[in-house]
Coordinates of C-alpha atoms in Angstrom, one line a residue:
M2 CA 39.3 19.5 30.4
T3 CA 38.6 22.7 28.5
S4 CA 37.7 25.7 30.7
P5 CA 34.7 27.9 29.9
L6 CA 37.1 30.8 29.3
Q7 CA 38.8 28.7 26.6
L8 CA 35.4 27.7 25.2
A9 CA 34.5 31.4 24.9
L10 CA 37.8 32.1 23.1
L11 CA 37.3 29.2 20.8
L12 CA 33.9 30.5 19.9
L13 CA 35.5 33.8 19.1
A14 CA 38.1 32.1 17.1
L15 CA 35.4 30.5 14.9
G16 CA 34.2 34.0 14.2
F17 CA 37.7 35.3 13.4
S18 CA 38.9 32.4 11.3
R19 CA 37.4 33.6 7.9
G20 CA 37.8 37.3 8.5
L21 CA 41.4 37.3 9.3
Q22 CA 42.3 36.2 5.8
H23 CA 39.9 38.5 3.9
H24 CA 41.2 41.5 2.0
Y25 CA 39.2 44.4 0.5
P26 CA 40.6 45.3 -2.9
D27 CA 40.9 49.0 -2.1
Q28 CA 42.0 48.7 1.5
A29 CA 45.4 47.7 2.8
D30 CA 45.7 45.9 6.1
Q31 CA 47.3 48.9 7.9
V32 CA 47.0 50.8 11.1
D33 CA 47.9 54.4 10.2
G34 CA 50.6 53.3 7.8
E35 CA 52.0 50.5 9.9
A36 CA 51.6 47.0 8.6
E37 CA 49.0 45.2 10.7
L38 CA 50.0 41.9 12.2
E39 CA 48.0 38.8 11.4
L40 CA 46.5 37.9 14.7
V41 CA 45.8 34.3 15.8
A42 CA 42.7 33.8 18.0
E43 CA 43.7 31.4 20.7
P44 CA 43.2 31.2 24.5
S45 CA 45.6 33.4 26.6
K46 CA 47.4 31.8 29.4
F47 CA 46.2 34.8 31.4
G48 CA 42.5 34.1 30.7
S49 CA 40.7 37.4 30.2
L50 CA 42.5 39.6 32.8
W51 CA 42.4 43.3 31.8
P52 CA 44.6 45.2 32.4
L53 CA 47.2 42.5 32.9
P54 CA 48.4 42.4 36.6
Q55 CA 52.1 42.9 37.4
K56 CA 52.4 39.4 38.6
V57 CA 49.8 36.6 38.2
K58 CA 49.9 32.8 38.4
L59 CA 46.8 30.8 37.5
S60 CA 46.7 27.2 38.8
A61 CA 44.6 24.3 37.6
V62 CA 42.9 24.1 40.9
S63 CA 39.3 25.1 40.3
L64 CA 36.6 26.1 42.8
K65 CA 32.9 26.5 42.0
L66 CA 30.8 29.5 43.1
T67 CA 27.1 29.7 43.6
G68 CA 25.0 32.8 44.4
V69 CA 23.3 30.9 47.2
S70 CA 26.5 30.1 49.1
F71 CA 29.0 32.8 48.2
Q72 CA 29.5 36.2 49.9
I73 CA 32.0 39.0 49.9
A74 CA 32.9 40.2 53.4
D75 CA 35.5 42.1 55.4
A76 CA 38.4 40.1 56.6
K77 CA 39.1 39.9 60.3
G78 CA 41.5 42.6 61.3
S79 CA 40.7 44.8 58.2
S80 CA 40.8 48.5 59.0
A81 CA 37.6 49.0 57.1
G82 CA 34.5 47.5 58.8
S83 CA 30.9 47.0 57.9
G84 CA 30.3 50.7 58.3
C85 CA 32.5 51.5 55.2
S86 CA 29.8 52.3 52.7
L87 CA 32.4 52.6 49.9
L88 CA 33.3 48.9 50.3
Q89 CA 29.8 47.7 51.0
D90 CA 28.6 49.3 47.8
A91 CA 31.5 47.6 45.9
Y92 CA 30.6 44.2 47.4
R93 CA 27.0 44.5 46.2
R94 CA 28.1 45.8 42.7
Y95 CA 30.6 43.0 42.1
Y96 CA 28.3 40.3 43.5
E97 CA 25.8 41.4 40.9
Y98 CA 28.4 41.3 38.2
V99 CA 29.4 37.8 39.0
F100 CA 26.0 36.3 39.7
G101 CA 23.5 38.6 37.9
G102 CA 20.0 37.8 39.0
A103 CA 21.0 35.2 41.6
K104 CA 21.1 37.9 44.2
R105 CA 17.4 38.4 43.8
Q106 CA 16.7 34.8 44.7
Q107 CA 18.6 34.8 48.0
Q108 CA 20.7 37.3 49.7
P109 CA 24.3 36.2 50.0
G110 CA 25.3 35.0 53.5
K111 CA 21.7 34.3 54.6
G112 CA 20.8 30.7 55.0
R113 CA 23.9 29.6 53.1
R114 CA 24.2 25.9 52.5
A115 CA 27.2 23.9 53.7
A116 CA 29.7 23.7 50.9
G117 CA 32.1 21.0 49.8
P118 CA 35.8 21.5 49.6
A119 CA 35.6 22.4 45.9
V120 CA 33.2 25.3 46.4
L121 CA 34.4 28.9 47.2
T122 CA 32.0 30.3 49.8
E123 CA 33.7 33.6 50.7
L124 CA 35.9 36.3 49.4
Q125 CA 37.4 38.3 52.3
V126 CA 38.8 41.8 51.7
W127 CA 41.5 42.8 54.0
I128 CA 42.4 46.6 54.2
T129 CA 45.7 47.2 56.0
S130 CA 46.0 50.9 55.6
P131 CA 45.3 52.8 58.9
D132 CA 43.0 55.1 56.9
P133 CA 40.8 53.1 54.5
E134 CA 39.5 56.3 53.0
C135 CA 35.9 55.1 53.3
D136 CA 34.5 58.6 53.4
G137 CA 37.2 60.4 51.5
Y138 CA 37.9 61.1 47.9
P139 CA 40.5 59.3 45.8
G140 CA 43.7 61.1 45.0
V141 CA 46.9 60.7 43.1
A142 CA 48.4 58.9 46.1
S143 CA 45.5 56.5 46.7
D144 CA 46.6 52.8 47.2
E145 CA 45.4 50.7 44.3
S146 CA 47.5 47.7 45.0
C147 CA 46.0 44.2 45.0
E148 CA 47.4 41.0 46.5
S149 CA 46.1 37.5 47.1
L150 CA 47.3 36.4 50.5
P151 CA 49.1 33.1 50.8
H152 CA 47.0 32.0 53.8
S153 CA 43.8 31.9 51.8
Y154 CA 42.3 28.6 52.9
G155 CA 39.6 26.0 52.2
N156 CA 36.4 27.6 51.0
V157 CA 37.7 31.2 51.7
L158 CA 39.8 33.4 49.5
V159 CA 41.5 36.5 51.1
F160 CA 42.6 39.5 49.1
H161 CA 44.9 42.2 50.6
C162 CA 42.7 45.0 49.3
A163 CA 39.5 45.6 47.4
C164 CA 40.7 44.4 44.0
L165 CA 37.2 43.2 43.2
E166 CA 37.4 43.9 39.4
T167 CA 40.3 41.5 39.2
F168 CA 38.4 38.9 41.2
S169 CA 35.3 39.3 38.9
Q170 CA 37.5 38.8 35.8
L171 CA 38.8 35.5 37.2
V172 CA 35.3 34.0 37.4
Y173 CA 34.3 32.0 34.4
E174 CA 31.2 30.1 33.3
D175 CA 30.7 26.9 31.5
E176 CA 28.0 26.1 28.9
Y177 CA 25.6 25.1 31.7
G178 CA 26.0 28.3 33.5
V179 CA 28.1 26.9 36.4
K180 CA 30.6 29.5 37.6
S181 CA 34.1 28.7 38.7
I182 CA 37.4 30.3 39.6
N183 CA 40.9 28.9 39.5
S184 CA 43.2 29.3 42.5
T185 CA 45.3 32.3 41.6
T186 CA 48.3 34.2 43.0
I187 CA 48.3 37.9 42.3
S188 CA 50.5 40.8 43.2
D189 CA 49.4 43.9 41.4
F190 CA 49.7 47.7 41.3
P191 CA 49.5 50.3 38.6
R192 CA 52.5 51.4 36.7
F193 CA 51.2 55.0 36.6
A194 CA 49.1 56.8 39.2
H195 CA 47.1 59.0 36.7
R196 CA 45.1 57.0 34.2
G197 CA 42.3 59.1 32.7
I198 CA 39.6 59.6 30.2
L199 CA 38.7 63.1 28.8
L200 CA 35.1 63.6 27.7
D201 CA 33.9 66.7 26.1
S202 CA 30.4 67.8 27.2
A203 CA 30.4 71.2 25.5
R204 CA 30.5 70.5 21.8
H205 CA 27.7 68.0 22.4
F206 CA 25.8 67.8 25.6
L207 CA 26.3 64.4 27.3
P208 CA 23.3 63.2 29.4
I209 CA 24.3 62.2 33.0
K210 CA 23.3 58.6 32.3
V211 CA 25.9 58.4 29.6
I212 CA 28.6 60.0 31.8
L213 CA 27.8 57.5 34.6
A214 CA 27.9 54.5 32.2
N215 CA 31.4 55.5 31.1
L216 CA 32.5 56.0 34.7
E217 CA 31.3 52.4 35.3
T218 CA 33.2 51.2 32.3
M219 CA 36.3 53.1 33.4
A220 CA 36.2 51.1 36.7
M221 CA 36.0 47.9 34.6
N222 CA 39.3 49.0 33.0
K223 CA 41.0 50.3 36.1
L224 CA 41.0 53.9 34.9
N225 CA 40.9 56.4 37.7
V226 CA 40.6 60.0 36.4
F227 CA 37.6 61.5 34.7
H228 CA 38.8 64.7 33.0
W229 CA 35.5 66.6 32.5
H230 CA 36.0 69.1 29.7
I231 CA 32.7 70.7 30.7
T232 CA 32.7 74.0 28.8
D233 CA 34.0 75.4 25.5
D234 CA 33.1 77.9 22.7
Q235 CA 30.0 76.0 21.7
S236 CA 28.2 75.8 25.1
F237 CA 28.4 76.4 28.8
P238 CA 26.3 73.6 30.4
Y239 CA 27.7 74.0 33.9
L240 CA 25.0 75.7 36.1
S241 CA 26.9 78.0 38.4
R242 CA 25.3 79.1 41.6
T243 CA 27.3 82.3 41.6
F244 CA 26.8 83.2 37.9
P245 CA 23.6 81.4 36.8
Q246 CA 23.4 83.6 33.7
L247 CA 26.4 81.7 32.2
S248 CA 24.4 78.6 31.5
Q249 CA 21.1 80.5 31.1
Q250 CA 22.6 82.3 28.1
G251 CA 25.5 80.0 27.2
A252 CA 24.0 76.5 27.3
Y253 CA 22.3 74.9 24.3
H254 CA 19.2 75.0 26.4
P255 CA 19.0 76.6 29.9
Y256 CA 16.9 73.7 31.4
T257 CA 17.4 70.5 29.4
H258 CA 21.1 70.9 28.5
V259 CA 22.7 71.9 31.8
Y260 CA 24.5 70.1 34.7
T261 CA 22.8 71.2 37.9
P262 CA 24.7 71.2 41.2
A263 CA 22.8 67.9 42.0
D264 CA 24.1 66.4 38.7
V265 CA 27.7 67.3 39.5
K266 CA 27.4 65.9 43.0
M267 CA 26.0 62.7 41.5
V268 CA 28.9 62.3 39.1
V269 CA 31.5 63.1 41.8
E270 CA 29.9 60.6 44.2
F271 CA 29.5 57.9 41.5
G272 CA 33.2 58.3 40.7
R273 CA 34.2 58.3 44.4
L274 CA 32.5 54.9 45.0
R275 CA 34.6 53.5 42.1
G276 CA 37.9 55.1 43.0
I277 CA 37.6 57.6 40.2
R278 CA 38.7 61.3 40.6
V279 CA 36.6 63.9 38.8
I280 CA 38.8 66.8 37.5
P281 CA 36.9 69.6 35.8
E282 CA 38.4 71.7 33.0
F283 CA 37.3 75.3 32.6
D284 CA 39.5 76.3 29.6
T285 CA 40.5 80.0 29.3
P286 CA 41.4 82.5 27.8
G287 CA 40.5 80.9 24.5
H288 CA 37.6 78.4 24.0
T289 CA 35.3 80.9 25.8
Q290 CA 32.7 82.2 23.3
S291 CA 29.9 80.6 25.3
W292 CA 31.1 82.4 28.5
G293 CA 30.6 85.8 26.9
K294 CA 26.9 85.3 26.2
G295 CA 26.2 85.4 29.9
Q296 CA 29.0 87.6 31.3
T297 CA 29.1 91.1 29.9
D298 CA 32.6 92.5 29.1
L299 CA 34.3 89.2 29.8
L300 CA 35.5 88.7 26.2
T301 CA 37.6 91.1 24.1
P302 CA 35.7 93.2 21.5
C303 CA 37.3 92.6 18.0
Y304 CA 37.8 95.5 15.6
S305 CA 37.6 95.9 11.9
G306 CA 39.7 98.9 11.2
S307 CA 38.8 101.6 13.7
K308 CA 35.4 100.2 14.6
P309 CA 34.1 97.2 16.6
S310 CA 33.2 94.4 14.3
G311 CA 30.5 93.0 16.6
S312 CA 32.4 89.8 17.2
F313 CA 34.4 88.8 20.3
G314 CA 37.7 87.0 20.9
P315 CA 39.4 85.5 24.0
V316 CA 38.9 86.6 27.5
N317 CA 39.8 90.3 27.9
P318 CA 43.0 90.2 29.9
I319 CA 43.4 94.0 30.6
L320 CA 40.2 94.6 32.7
N321 CA 40.2 94.2 36.5
T322 CA 36.6 93.0 36.3
T323 CA 37.9 89.9 34.4
Y324 CA 39.9 88.9 37.4
D325 CA 37.2 89.8 39.9
F326 CA 34.9 87.4 38.0
M327 CA 37.5 84.6 37.8
S328 CA 38.2 84.9 41.5
Q329 CA 34.5 84.4 42.4
F330 CA 34.0 81.7 39.8
F331 CA 36.9 79.5 40.8
K332 CA 36.1 80.0 44.4
E333 CA 32.8 78.3 43.7
I334 CA 34.5 75.6 41.6
S335 CA 36.8 74.7 44.5
T336 CA 33.8 73.9 46.7
V337 CA 31.8 72.0 44.1
F338 CA 34.6 69.7 42.9
P339 CA 36.5 68.1 45.8
D340 CA 39.5 66.9 43.9
A341 CA 42.8 68.5 44.7
Y342 CA 43.3 69.7 41.1
V343 CA 41.4 71.7 38.5
H344 CA 42.3 71.8 34.8
L345 CA 42.7 75.4 33.6
G346 CA 43.3 74.7 29.9
G347 CA 45.3 77.5 28.3
D348 CA 45.5 76.1 24.8
E349 CA 44.9 77.3 21.3
V350 CA 44.6 81.1 21.9
D351 CA 43.9 83.0 18.7
F352 CA 45.6 86.4 19.0
S353 CA 43.9 88.0 16.0
C354 CA 41.2 89.7 18.0
W355 CA 43.6 91.0 20.6
K356 CA 45.8 92.4 17.8
S357 CA 42.8 94.3 16.3
N358 CA 41.7 96.0 19.6
P359 CA 43.2 99.5 20.2
D360 CA 42.9 99.2 24.0
I361 CA 44.8 95.9 24.0
Q362 CA 47.5 97.5 21.8
T363 CA 47.8 100.4 24.2
F364 CA 48.1 98.0 27.2
M365 CA 50.8 96.0 25.4
D366 CA 52.8 99.2 24.9
Q367 CA 52.4 100.2 28.6
Q368 CA 53.6 96.7 29.7
G369 CA 56.5 96.7 27.3
F370 CA 55.2 93.6 25.6
G371 CA 55.8 95.0 22.1
K372 CA 54.1 92.9 19.5
D373 CA 54.5 89.6 21.4
F374 CA 51.0 88.6 22.2
S375 CA 52.2 85.4 23.9
K376 CA 53.4 87.7 26.7
L377 CA 49.9 89.0 27.0
E378 CA 48.6 85.5 27.3
S379 CA 51.2 84.7 29.9
F380 CA 50.1 87.9 31.8
Y381 CA 46.5 86.6 32.0
I382 CA 47.4 83.0 32.8
Q383 CA 49.8 84.1 35.6
K384 CA 47.1 86.1 37.3
L385 CA 44.6 83.3 36.9
L386 CA 47.0 80.8 38.4
N387 CA 47.6 83.1 41.3
I388 CA 43.8 83.3 41.8
V389 CA 43.3 79.5 41.7
A390 CA 46.2 79.1 44.2
T391 CA 44.3 81.0 46.8
T392 CA 41.5 78.4 46.6
Q393 CA 44.1 75.8 47.9
K394 CA 43.7 73.8 44.6
G395 CA 46.5 72.5 42.5
Y396 CA 46.2 73.0 38.7
M397 CA 46.7 71.2 35.5
I398 CA 47.4 73.1 32.3
W399 CA 47.9 72.3 28.6
Q400 CA 51.5 72.4 27.4
E401 CA 51.2 75.9 25.7
V402 CA 51.2 77.5 29.2
F403 CA 54.6 76.0 29.9
D404 CA 55.9 76.7 26.4
N405 CA 55.1 80.4 26.9
G406 CA 57.2 80.6 30.0
V407 CA 54.4 81.2 32.6
Q408 CA 55.8 80.8 36.1
L409 CA 54.1 77.7 37.5
K410 CA 53.8 76.3 41.0
P411 CA 56.1 73.4 41.7
D412 CA 53.2 71.0 41.9
A413 CA 51.6 72.1 38.6
V414 CA 50.8 69.3 36.2
V415 CA 51.6 69.9 32.5
H416 CA 49.3 68.1 30.1
V417 CA 51.2 67.3 26.8
W418 CA 48.9 67.0 23.8
I419 CA 51.1 67.9 20.8
G420 CA 53.8 65.6 19.4
G421 CA 54.2 61.9 19.0
G422 CA 56.7 59.1 19.2
A423 CA 59.8 60.1 21.2
N424 CA 58.0 63.3 22.4
D425 CA 60.5 66.1 22.8
E426 CA 57.9 68.1 24.8
M427 CA 57.9 65.4 27.5
G428 CA 61.6 65.8 27.8
K429 CA 61.4 69.6 28.0
V430 CA 58.7 69.7 30.7
T431 CA 60.3 67.0 32.9
A432 CA 63.7 68.7 32.5
A433 CA 62.2 71.8 34.0
G434 CA 61.1 69.7 37.0
Y435 CA 57.3 69.6 36.4
T436 CA 55.0 66.7 36.8
T437 CA 53.6 65.6 33.4
I438 CA 50.8 63.6 31.9
L439 CA 50.6 62.5 28.3
S440 CA 47.7 62.6 25.8
A441 CA 49.4 63.3 22.5
P442 CA 49.2 59.8 21.0
W443 CA 45.8 59.0 22.5
Y444 CA 43.3 61.3 20.8
L445 CA 40.5 58.7 20.2
D446 CA 38.3 61.1 18.3
Y447 CA 40.6 60.4 15.3
I448 CA 39.1 57.2 13.9
S449 CA 40.5 55.0 11.2
Y450 CA 39.8 51.7 9.4
A451 CA 41.1 48.5 11.0
Q452 CA 42.2 47.8 14.5
D453 CA 43.5 51.2 15.5
W454 CA 43.6 50.1 19.2
Q455 CA 47.0 48.5 18.4
K456 CA 48.5 52.0 17.6
Y457 CA 47.4 53.2 21.1
Y458 CA 48.6 50.1 22.8
K459 CA 52.1 50.3 21.3
V460 CA 52.8 53.7 22.8
E461 CA 55.5 53.8 25.4
P462 CA 54.9 56.9 27.6
L463 CA 58.6 57.0 28.7
S464 CA 60.2 56.8 25.2
F465 CA 61.5 60.4 25.3
N466 CA 65.1 61.2 25.9
G467 CA 65.6 62.0 29.6
T468 CA 67.1 60.8 32.9
E469 CA 65.4 58.4 35.3
E470 CA 64.6 61.3 37.5
Q471 CA 62.8 63.0 34.7
K472 CA 60.8 59.9 33.8
K473 CA 59.6 59.6 37.4
L474 CA 57.8 62.9 36.9
V475 CA 55.5 61.3 34.3
I476 CA 52.5 60.2 36.4
G477 CA 50.4 58.9 33.6
G478 CA 48.2 59.9 30.8
E479 CA 44.7 60.3 29.4
A480 CA 42.8 59.1 26.4
C481 CA 40.8 62.1 25.0
L482 CA 37.5 61.9 23.1
W483 CA 36.7 65.3 21.8
G484 CA 33.1 66.0 21.0
E485 CA 32.8 67.5 17.5
Y486 CA 31.4 64.3 16.1
V487 CA 30.4 62.5 19.3
D488 CA 27.3 62.6 21.4
A489 CA 25.2 60.1 23.4
T490 CA 24.4 58.0 20.4
N491 CA 28.0 57.0 19.5
L492 CA 30.3 58.0 22.4
T493 CA 30.4 54.6 24.2
P494 CA 31.2 52.3 21.2
R495 CA 33.7 54.8 19.8
L496 CA 35.5 55.0 23.2
W497 CA 35.5 51.3 24.1
P498 CA 37.4 49.1 23.8
R499 CA 39.9 51.5 22.1
A500 CA 40.4 53.2 25.5
S501 CA 41.0 49.8 27.1
A502 CA 44.2 49.6 25.1
V503 CA 45.3 52.9 26.8
A504 CA 44.2 51.6 30.2
E505 CA 46.5 48.5 30.0
R506 CA 49.4 50.6 28.7
L507 CA 49.1 52.8 31.8
W508 CA 48.5 50.0 34.3
S509 CA 50.6 47.0 33.2
A510 CA 54.4 46.6 33.1
A511 CA 56.3 48.2 30.3
D512 CA 57.3 44.7 28.9
V513 CA 53.6 43.7 28.4
T514 CA 53.8 44.0 24.6
D515 CA 52.6 40.7 23.1
I516 CA 49.9 42.0 20.6
N517 CA 48.5 38.6 19.9
D518 CA 48.0 37.7 23.6
T519 CA 46.6 41.2 24.1
F520 CA 44.2 40.7 21.2
N521 CA 42.8 37.5 22.7
R522 CA 42.4 38.9 26.2
L523 CA 40.9 42.2 24.9
S524 CA 38.4 40.2 22.7
V525 CA 37.0 38.5 25.7
H526 CA 37.2 41.6 27.9
R527 CA 35.2 43.4 25.2
C528 CA 32.6 40.7 25.4
R529 CA 32.6 41.0 29.2
M530 CA 31.8 44.7 28.9
V531 CA 29.0 43.9 26.4
A532 CA 27.6 41.3 28.8
R533 CA 27.6 44.0 31.5
G534 CA 25.5 46.3 29.3
I535 CA 28.3 48.4 27.7
P536 CA 28.0 48.7 23.8
A537 CA 31.7 48.3 23.2
Q538 CA 32.5 48.0 19.6
P539 CA 34.0 44.8 18.2
L540 CA 37.7 44.4 17.5
F541 CA 37.1 42.3 14.3
S542 CA 34.7 39.8 12.9
S543 CA 33.4 37.8 15.9
Y544 CA 30.5 37.4 18.2
C545 CA 30.0 37.3 22.0
P546 CA 28.2 34.6 24.0
R547 CA 26.0 37.4 25.4
E548 CA 25.4 40.0 22.7
Y549 CA 24.4 43.6 23.4
K550 CA 20.6 43.8 23.7
G551 CA 20.2 47.5 22.8
V552 CA 18.4 50.1 24.9

């Protein structure tokens, strides 16, 4: 008997069959210079699971589900009871994903009909951790493991923890709309603890609705860190309670293009309910032109000969007022964003303005820096890191800060964005004993013809030369979507499902490398995102049983 998942894949295969053999006369079948494999559309033995679990065994035993008789509930003995709002919210969300409008017809668990032996009536979620973190925020040490228990019985399925996304992906539907799930054994956990997406809301303002939709999609792909690059040269949309003039003067618009404290709180809570950390980035001393519009004397005056040119450069590192400002600002940030870390940037500092300023030159001589302006940058960064340390926050920094020899705290996280392949920088950072995350091969704002997701998927984060101890310091990576050419109109389809490839590389085992199987699972996963209202772009010529309906 052909399963509905197989039917869906066969439908997709019909769409692929002609396109796979078609060539454009002026286009080679390549992904960034690498010959593209000819992919065969066929059902995966793993169904449409994404990312692929560490261990999974699907049986032929099938159970039906109906919205009338099925419910998700806490298992007896679970450390999280009915008062755990985080889990209760997840139960409602995933019930809706599985059954859609059925919930509106009858609440699950109320007046449920007796079910036969081939009907699944209940998914029980069993939390064994003494602290289920119902009211807390996710962190790098949060337990994301998932296991189906061997004593699942009869009409009841028991999962070791709230791996509800995996459960929802196991449910399939036939041509008549009947939903079923095959008896499945799963033992799962992420390969890397830090699996993130960077979104840039400074070059183009991103409405809260768009940010929340992408947090929802991150949860569908088991990504757990939202790196919010919230400010840059172009705009300062963060509305600071302490320094409201920053957004009044530095945002594209002081009322329509800002993130209020309520907006930030909404994003943080939306992420928390989905196990997603929200790490803000306030990048200095470069990338700060918008800061200077609202904070007098924060930026360095540039000179043309012996006179000010009227333009400004990076943050002025020689004034005490600079550090007074940074101390107050990051004290506020530490209370607004609850995550244990804040990203401090530190990349791409243009020294030309500093070089032109006579006061900077005098300071350099006094400090014995000579003409080495990287030492001046390090001077500033070192003072900033000391300020942030007083807020009891850890910090992440771009790799230039490490490269310039700044003294970092032992728990600093170095973010590598330059280099590719067997990344030498990863070897250098980990050899120095620092925790590291990788983004260099995953800049999704670079787009290309054909299926560039394959390029991202084939990356091995631990391919650098180093010891096993060094490689244990790599806690994961992030896919970055910078905003020069991205706003609310195109962000989501440009990001998904290309970021899904990064998600599986960071979650699944290192030996999960079968591109053809990946293509078939990802094709159906992409259609699942579309069915859930996410305009994820297609992988190739195809169609989905439920197409995106538009806004």
